[in-house]
Tab-separated table of C-alpha atoms and ligand atoms in Angstrom:
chain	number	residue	atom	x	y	z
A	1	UNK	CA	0.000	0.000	0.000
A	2	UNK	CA	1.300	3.382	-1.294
A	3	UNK	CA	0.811	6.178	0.497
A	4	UNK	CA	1.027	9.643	-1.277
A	5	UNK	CA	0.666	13.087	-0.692
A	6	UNK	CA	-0.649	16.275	-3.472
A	7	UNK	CA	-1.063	19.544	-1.690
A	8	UNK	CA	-3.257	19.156	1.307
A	9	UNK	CA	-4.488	15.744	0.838
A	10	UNK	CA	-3.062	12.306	1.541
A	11	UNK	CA	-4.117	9.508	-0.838
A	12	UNK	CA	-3.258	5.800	-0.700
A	13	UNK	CA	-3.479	3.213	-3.701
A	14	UNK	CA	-6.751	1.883	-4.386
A	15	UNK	CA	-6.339	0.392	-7.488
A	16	UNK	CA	-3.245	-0.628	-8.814
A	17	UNK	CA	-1.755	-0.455	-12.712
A	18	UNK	CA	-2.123	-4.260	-13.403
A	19	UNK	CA	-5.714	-4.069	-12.556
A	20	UNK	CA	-6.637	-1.204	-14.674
A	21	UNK	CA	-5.424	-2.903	-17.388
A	22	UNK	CA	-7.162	-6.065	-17.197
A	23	UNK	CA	-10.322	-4.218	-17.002
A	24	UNK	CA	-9.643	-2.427	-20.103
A	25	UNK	CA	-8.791	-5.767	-21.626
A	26	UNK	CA	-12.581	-6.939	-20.685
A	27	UNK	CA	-13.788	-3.211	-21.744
A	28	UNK	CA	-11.830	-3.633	-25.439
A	29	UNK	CA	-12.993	-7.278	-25.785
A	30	UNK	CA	-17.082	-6.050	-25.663
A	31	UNK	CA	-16.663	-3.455	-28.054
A	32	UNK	CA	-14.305	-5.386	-30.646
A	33	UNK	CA	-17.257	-7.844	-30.075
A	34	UNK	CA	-20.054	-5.518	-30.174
A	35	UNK	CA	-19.216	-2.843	-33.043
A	36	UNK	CA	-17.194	-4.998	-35.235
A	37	UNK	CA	-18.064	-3.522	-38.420
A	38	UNK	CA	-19.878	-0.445	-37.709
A	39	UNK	CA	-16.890	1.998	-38.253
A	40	UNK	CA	-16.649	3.869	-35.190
A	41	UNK	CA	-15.829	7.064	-34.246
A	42	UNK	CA	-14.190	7.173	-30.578
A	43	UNK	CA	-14.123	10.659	-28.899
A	44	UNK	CA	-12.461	11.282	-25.644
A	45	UNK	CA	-13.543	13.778	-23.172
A	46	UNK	CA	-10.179	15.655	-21.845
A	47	UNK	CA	-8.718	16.286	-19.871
A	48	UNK	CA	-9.454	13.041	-17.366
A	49	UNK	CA	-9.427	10.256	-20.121
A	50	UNK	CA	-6.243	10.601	-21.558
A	51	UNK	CA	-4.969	7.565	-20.288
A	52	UNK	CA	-7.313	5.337	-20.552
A	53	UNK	CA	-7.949	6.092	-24.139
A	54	UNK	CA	-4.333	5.643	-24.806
A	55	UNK	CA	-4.675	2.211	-23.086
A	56	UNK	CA	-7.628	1.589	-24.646
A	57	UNK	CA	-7.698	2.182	-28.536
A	58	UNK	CA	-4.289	-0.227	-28.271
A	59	UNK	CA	-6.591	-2.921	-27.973
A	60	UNK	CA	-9.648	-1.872	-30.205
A	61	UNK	CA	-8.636	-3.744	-33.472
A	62	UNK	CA	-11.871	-2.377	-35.617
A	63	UNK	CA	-11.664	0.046	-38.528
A	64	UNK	CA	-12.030	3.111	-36.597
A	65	UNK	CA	-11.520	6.863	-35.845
A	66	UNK	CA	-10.599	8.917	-32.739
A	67	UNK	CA	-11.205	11.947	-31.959
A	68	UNK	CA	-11.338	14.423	-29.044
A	69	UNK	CA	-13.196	16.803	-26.774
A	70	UNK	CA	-13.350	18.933	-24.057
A	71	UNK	CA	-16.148	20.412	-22.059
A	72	UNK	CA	-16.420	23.780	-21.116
A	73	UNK	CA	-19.138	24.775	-18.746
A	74	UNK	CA	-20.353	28.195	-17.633
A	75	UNK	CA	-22.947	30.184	-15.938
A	76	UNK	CA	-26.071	30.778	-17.760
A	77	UNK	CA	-27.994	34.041	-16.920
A	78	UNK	CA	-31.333	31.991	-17.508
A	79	UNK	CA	-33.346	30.026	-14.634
A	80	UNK	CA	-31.893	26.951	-16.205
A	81	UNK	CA	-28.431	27.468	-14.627
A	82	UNK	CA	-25.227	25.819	-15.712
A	83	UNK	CA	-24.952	25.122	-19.358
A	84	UNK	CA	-21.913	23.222	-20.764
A	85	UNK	CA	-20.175	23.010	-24.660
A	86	UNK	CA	-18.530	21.233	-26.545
A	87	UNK	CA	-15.320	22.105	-28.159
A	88	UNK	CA	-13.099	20.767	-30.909
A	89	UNK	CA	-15.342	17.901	-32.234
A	90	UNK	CA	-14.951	19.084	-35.791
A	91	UNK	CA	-15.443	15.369	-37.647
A	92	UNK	CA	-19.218	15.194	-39.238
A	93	UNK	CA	-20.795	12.847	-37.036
A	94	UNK	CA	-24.531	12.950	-38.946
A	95	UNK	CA	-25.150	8.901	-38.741
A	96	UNK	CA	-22.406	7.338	-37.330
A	97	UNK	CA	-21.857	5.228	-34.581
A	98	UNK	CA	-19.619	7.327	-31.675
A	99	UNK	CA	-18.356	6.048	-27.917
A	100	UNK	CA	-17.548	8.875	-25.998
A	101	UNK	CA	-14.136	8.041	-23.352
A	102	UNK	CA	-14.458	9.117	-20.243
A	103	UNK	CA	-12.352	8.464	-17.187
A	104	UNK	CA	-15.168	8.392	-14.582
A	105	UNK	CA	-19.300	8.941	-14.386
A	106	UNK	CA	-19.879	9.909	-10.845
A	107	UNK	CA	-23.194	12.090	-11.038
A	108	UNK	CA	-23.901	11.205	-14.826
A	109	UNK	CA	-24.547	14.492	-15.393
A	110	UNK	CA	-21.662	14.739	-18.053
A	111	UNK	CA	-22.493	11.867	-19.656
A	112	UNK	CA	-26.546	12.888	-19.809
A	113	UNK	CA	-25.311	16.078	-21.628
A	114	UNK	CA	-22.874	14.851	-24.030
A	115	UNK	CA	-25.026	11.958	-25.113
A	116	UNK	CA	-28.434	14.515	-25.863
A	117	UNK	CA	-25.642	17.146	-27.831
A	118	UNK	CA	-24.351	14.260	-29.689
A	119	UNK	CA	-27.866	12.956	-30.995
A	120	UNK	CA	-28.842	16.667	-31.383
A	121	UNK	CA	-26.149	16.732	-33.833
A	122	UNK	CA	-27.406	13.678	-35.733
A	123	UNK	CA	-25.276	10.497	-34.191
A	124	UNK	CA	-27.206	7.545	-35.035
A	125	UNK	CA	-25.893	5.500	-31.863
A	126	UNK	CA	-23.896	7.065	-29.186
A	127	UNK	CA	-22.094	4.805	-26.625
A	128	UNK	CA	-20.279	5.506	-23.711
A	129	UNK	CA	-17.282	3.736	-22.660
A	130	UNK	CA	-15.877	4.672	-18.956
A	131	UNK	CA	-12.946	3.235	-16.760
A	132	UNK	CA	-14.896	3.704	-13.786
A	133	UNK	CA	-18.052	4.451	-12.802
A	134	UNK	CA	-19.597	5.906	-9.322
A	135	UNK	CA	-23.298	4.077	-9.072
A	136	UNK	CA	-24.231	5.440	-5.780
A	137	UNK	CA	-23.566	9.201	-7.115
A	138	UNK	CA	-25.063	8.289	-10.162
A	139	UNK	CA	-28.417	10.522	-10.398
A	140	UNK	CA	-29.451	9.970	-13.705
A	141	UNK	CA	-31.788	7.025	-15.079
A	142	UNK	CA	-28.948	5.902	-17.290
A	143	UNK	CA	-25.707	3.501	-16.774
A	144	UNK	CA	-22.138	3.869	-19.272
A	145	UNK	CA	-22.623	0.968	-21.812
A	146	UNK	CA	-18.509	-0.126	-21.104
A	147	UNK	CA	-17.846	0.145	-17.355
A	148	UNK	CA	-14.231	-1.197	-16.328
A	149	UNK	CA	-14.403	-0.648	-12.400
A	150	UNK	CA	-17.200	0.282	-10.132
A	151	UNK	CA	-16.302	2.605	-7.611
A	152	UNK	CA	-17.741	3.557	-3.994
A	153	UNK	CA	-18.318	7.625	-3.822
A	154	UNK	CA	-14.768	8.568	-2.781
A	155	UNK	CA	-12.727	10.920	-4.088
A	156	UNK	CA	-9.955	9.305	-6.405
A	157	UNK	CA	-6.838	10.634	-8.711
A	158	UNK	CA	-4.057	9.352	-10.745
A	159	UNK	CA	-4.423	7.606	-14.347
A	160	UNK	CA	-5.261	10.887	-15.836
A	161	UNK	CA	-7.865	12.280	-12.560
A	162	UNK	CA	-6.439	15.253	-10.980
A	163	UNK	CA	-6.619	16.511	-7.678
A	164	UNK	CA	-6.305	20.953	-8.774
A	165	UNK	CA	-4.236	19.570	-12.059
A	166	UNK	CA	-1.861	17.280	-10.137
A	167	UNK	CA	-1.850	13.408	-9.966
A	168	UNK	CA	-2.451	12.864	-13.610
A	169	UNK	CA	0.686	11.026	-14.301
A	170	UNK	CA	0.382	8.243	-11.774
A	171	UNK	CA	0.036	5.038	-13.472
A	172	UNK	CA	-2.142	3.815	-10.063
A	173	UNK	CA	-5.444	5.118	-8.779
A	174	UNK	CA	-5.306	6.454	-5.351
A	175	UNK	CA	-8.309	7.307	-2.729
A	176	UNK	CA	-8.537	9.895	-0.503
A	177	UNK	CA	-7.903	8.890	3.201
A	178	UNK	CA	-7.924	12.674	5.155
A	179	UNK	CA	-11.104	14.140	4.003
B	201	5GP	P1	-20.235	13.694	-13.572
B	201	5GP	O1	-20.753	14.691	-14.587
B	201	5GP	O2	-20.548	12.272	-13.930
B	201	5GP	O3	-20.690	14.028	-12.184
B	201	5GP	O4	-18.693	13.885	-13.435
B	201	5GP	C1	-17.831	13.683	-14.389
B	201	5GP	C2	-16.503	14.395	-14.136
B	201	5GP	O5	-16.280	14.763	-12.750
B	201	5GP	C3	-15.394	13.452	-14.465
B	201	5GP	O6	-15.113	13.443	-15.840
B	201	5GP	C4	-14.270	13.992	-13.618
B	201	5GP	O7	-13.638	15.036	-14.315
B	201	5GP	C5	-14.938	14.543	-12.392
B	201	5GP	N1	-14.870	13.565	-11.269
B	201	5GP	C6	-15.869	12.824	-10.752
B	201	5GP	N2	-15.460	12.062	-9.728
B	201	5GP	C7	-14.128	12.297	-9.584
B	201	5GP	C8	-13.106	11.784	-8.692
B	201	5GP	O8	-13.320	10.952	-7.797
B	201	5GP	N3	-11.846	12.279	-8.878
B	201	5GP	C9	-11.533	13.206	-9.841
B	201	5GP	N4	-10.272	13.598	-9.925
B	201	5GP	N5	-12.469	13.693	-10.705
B	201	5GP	C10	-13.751	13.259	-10.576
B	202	MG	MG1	-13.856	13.462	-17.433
């Protein structure tokens, strides 16, 4: 057991390098399996899922593209709050099949939005593909199609999650242990 410390907070290994690669050999196996011949266009969300698309389109063997994202929210000045946008998805995306890469879903609220943009902008079939996934925080009526590790609510960094922009480059996940 590693113990570590970024800033203010003290983190010890939860989950270690070997076992985040096995689950994206499981996670790469469904979708070779499952989209074998539909073409795909892969699109991960940065910052968070650098790594794990790194890790993972080395073991997607289908004819495919990859792209990327990032997210940009702000503060609306209508009652409806918080809006968030997408920038840098410049490929033409009317019918195709995409899987968004995400690190984590915790409150599914990213996921939610990207999915209703992405069939807004004509995406036939959007799929979500995420290394780990928070069920207890998740609020929204929907689950990540590709889940590699299920995760209590804790807060977590390393394998591209940051704790304020540190931690990204540790090839194990760590949990919080001062809160
Ligand atoms: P959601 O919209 O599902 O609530 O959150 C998604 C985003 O919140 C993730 O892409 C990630 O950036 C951030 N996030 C959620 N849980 C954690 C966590 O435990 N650690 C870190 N570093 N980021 C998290
Ligand atoms: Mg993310």
């Amino acid at each position: 057991m590693d113990v570590i410390q970024i800033q203010d907070k003290t983190f010890e290994t939860l989950i270690t390098e070997s076992e985040i690669l096995s689950a994206i050999d499981v996670v790469a196996e469904k979708i070779n399996n499952e989209l074998d011949g539909k073409r795909p266009l892969f699109v991960c969300v940065l910052n968070g899922a650098f790594m794990f698309a790194a890790d993972l389109m080395r073991r997607v063997k289908l004819e495919c593209e990859i792209s990327f994202l990032k997210v940009a929210s702000y503060e609306g000045t209508s009652s409806t709050g918080r809006f968030k946008q997408l920038i840098g998805l410049n490929e033409d995306v009317k019918g195709r099949t995409v899987v968004l890469i995400e690190d984590i879903v915790d409150t599914g609220e990213t996921m939610v939005m990207l999915k209703k943009q992405l069939y807004d902008m004509g995406v036939a079939d959007v799929r979500m593909a995420t290394l780990l996934f928070k069920p207890e925080s998740c609020r929204k009526d929907v689950t990540p199609d590709y889940v590699g590790i299920n995760l209590p609510k804790d807060f977590i960094v390393g394998y591209g999650l940051d704790y304020n922009g540190y931690g990204r480059n540790l090839t194990d996940i760590y949990t919080l242990i001062n809160k």
